[in-house]
Coordinates of C-alpha atoms in Angstrom, one line a residue:
M220 CA -96.5 88.2 7.8
D221 CA -95.5 88.9 4.4
Y222 CA -96.3 87.2 1.2
W223 CA -95.0 83.8 -0.2
P224 CA -91.9 84.0 -2.3
Y225 CA -93.4 83.3 -5.6
P226 CA -93.6 83.5 -8.2
P227 CA -89.9 82.2 -7.5
V228 CA -88.2 85.2 -10.3
E229 CA -89.1 88.2 -8.1
A230 CA -89.5 90.1 -11.9
D231 CA -93.0 88.2 -12.4
R232 CA -94.5 89.2 -9.1
I233 CA -96.6 91.7 -9.0
D234 CA -98.3 93.7 -6.0
P235 CA -101.9 92.1 -5.6
F236 CA -102.9 95.7 -4.6
D237 CA -101.9 96.9 -8.1
S238 CA -104.2 97.8 -9.6
E239 CA -103.2 99.4 -13.7
R240 CA -102.0 96.2 -14.9
T241 CA -104.8 95.7 -16.8
E242 CA -104.7 91.6 -17.9
T243 CA -106.4 89.0 -15.3
Q244 CA -103.7 88.1 -12.3
Y245 CA -103.6 84.9 -10.6
V246 CA -102.6 84.2 -6.7
L247 CA -101.9 81.5 -4.9
F248 CA -102.8 81.0 -1.1
G249 CA -100.8 78.9 1.6
G250 CA -103.0 78.9 4.2
H251 CA -104.3 82.3 4.7
R252 CA -101.1 83.4 3.2
P253 CA -101.1 85.0 -0.4
T254 CA -97.9 84.9 -2.8
S255 CA -97.7 87.8 -4.9
A256 CA -100.1 88.1 -8.3
F257 CA -98.7 86.7 -11.6
T258 CA -100.2 86.3 -14.7
D259 CA -99.9 82.6 -16.0
P260 CA -102.0 80.0 -14.5
A261 CA -99.5 77.5 -15.2
R262 CA -97.9 78.3 -12.7
F263 CA -100.3 76.8 -10.8
N264 CA -98.9 73.4 -11.7
D265 CA -95.1 74.4 -11.2
P266 CA -94.1 70.9 -9.8
D267 CA -91.5 72.8 -6.9
L268 CA -94.3 75.1 -5.6
H269 CA -93.3 73.2 -2.7
E270 CA -89.8 74.7 -2.4
W271 CA -91.9 78.4 -2.4
I272 CA -94.7 77.0 -0.2
P273 CA -93.6 74.4 2.2
W274 CA -95.7 71.3 2.5
G275 CA -97.6 71.6 5.5
Y276 CA -101.2 71.1 7.8
K277 CA -102.8 74.4 5.0
I278 CA -104.9 74.6 2.2
L279 CA -104.0 76.0 -1.1
R280 CA -105.7 77.8 -2.7
R281 CA -106.3 78.8 -6.4
A282 CA -107.5 82.3 -6.9
Q283 CA -107.9 84.9 -9.1
K284 CA -108.4 89.0 -8.8
V285 CA -111.5 89.8 -9.4
A286 CA -111.4 93.7 -8.1
I287 CA -109.4 96.3 -6.2
L288 CA -111.3 99.1 -4.4
R289 CA -109.7 102.2 -3.0
H290 CA -111.3 104.4 -0.1
G291 CA -114.5 102.9 -0.9
D292 CA -114.4 102.9 -5.0
V293 CA -114.0 100.4 -7.7
V294 CA -110.7 101.2 -9.2
R295 CA -110.2 97.7 -11.5
E296 CA -112.5 94.5 -12.3
W297 CA -111.6 91.7 -14.0
P298 CA -113.8 89.1 -15.0
V299 CA -114.2 85.6 -13.4
L300 CA -112.3 82.8 -15.3
H301 CA -112.5 79.9 -13.8
R302 CA -115.7 78.4 -12.7
D303 CA -115.6 74.9 -11.4
P304 CA -119.6 73.5 -10.9
R305 CA -118.7 71.1 -8.4
V306 CA -118.1 73.8 -6.8
D307 CA -119.8 76.9 -7.5
P308 CA -123.1 76.1 -9.3
V309 CA -124.6 77.9 -11.9
D310 CA -128.3 77.0 -12.7
P311 CA -127.2 73.7 -13.7
P312 CA -129.6 71.8 -16.5
A313 CA -133.2 70.8 -16.1
G314 CA -134.0 67.9 -14.8
E315 CA -129.9 67.6 -13.4
T316 CA -128.8 67.6 -10.4
L317 CA -124.7 68.6 -9.7
Y318 CA -122.5 66.8 -7.6
L319 CA -121.5 69.4 -5.0
D320 CA -118.0 69.0 -3.5
N321 CA -118.9 70.6 -0.1
W322 CA -115.6 70.5 1.1
R323 CA -114.0 72.8 -1.5
R324 CA -117.3 74.6 -1.6
S325 CA -116.6 75.8 1.7
V326 CA -113.4 76.9 1.6
C327 CA -113.6 78.3 -2.1
G328 CA -115.2 81.6 -3.3
Y329 CA -114.9 85.3 -2.7
R330 CA -112.7 86.4 -0.2
V331 CA -111.5 90.2 0.9
L332 CA -108.2 91.4 1.2
S333 CA -107.0 94.6 3.3
S334 CA -103.5 93.5 3.7
A335 CA -101.8 89.9 3.1
T336 CA -102.3 89.3 6.9
A337 CA -105.8 90.5 7.0
M338 CA -108.1 87.9 4.9
S339 CA -112.0 87.9 5.9
A340 CA -115.5 86.3 3.9
P341 CA -118.8 87.2 3.2
E342 CA -121.6 85.3 4.6
D343 CA -122.4 83.5 1.7
A344 CA -118.6 83.0 0.2
Y345 CA -119.8 83.0 -4.0
D346 CA -121.6 86.2 -4.1
Y347 CA -119.9 89.0 -5.7
P348 CA -122.3 91.7 -4.3
A349 CA -121.8 90.9 -1.0
A350 CA -117.9 90.6 -1.6
I351 CA -117.7 94.2 -3.3
A352 CA -119.7 95.9 -0.3
L353 CA -117.4 94.4 2.5
A354 CA -114.4 95.4 0.4
R355 CA -116.1 99.4 0.8
T356 CA -116.0 99.3 4.0
A357 CA -113.0 97.2 4.4
S358 CA -110.7 99.8 1.9
R359 CA -112.8 103.3 3.7
A360 CA -111.3 101.6 6.5
G361 CA -107.6 100.8 5.7
G362 CA -106.9 102.5 1.9
R363 CA -107.7 99.8 -0.1
A364 CA -109.2 96.0 -0.4
L365 CA -108.4 93.2 -2.9
V366 CA -111.2 91.1 -4.4
V367 CA -110.3 87.5 -4.8
Y368 CA -112.5 84.5 -6.4
M369 CA -110.7 81.0 -4.6
Y370 CA -112.3 78.5 -7.4
D371 CA -109.6 75.3 -6.2
A372 CA -108.4 73.9 -3.4
E373 CA -106.2 71.2 -2.0
N374 CA -104.9 70.1 0.9
W375 CA -101.1 70.6 0.7
H376 CA -100.0 68.5 3.0

């Protein structure tokens, strides 16, 4: 299994494991299969997205690259820019209770990829240090690992 062929223009596709580019990069996941990375988050709202990631019984997840590791070492990190308090609660204001979207919370969070087909998640998908530890192990075994933060999801059918 390879990457979904998105973005549509091949010149706009970035290898998700690329650590040279410093700008924030995004990745879509159709099921567990990722697209190439890209730098324009407006691509998440492409009205023709279904032409490159066909509708079917899968979850479409929006993610941001947050770290690349090589042989156990972090070689590039990006700050997480998108957090949805319904999915990833930060400290709620005193006396307030946040409504959590439990379905989205169960499919979002940090994920570690060692290839386009090998995706895993730490026990607590919202624990960045646990994701980095998992990525260190994966990159020692496979030479590289990518940590993404999935911050939104929708049914894709």
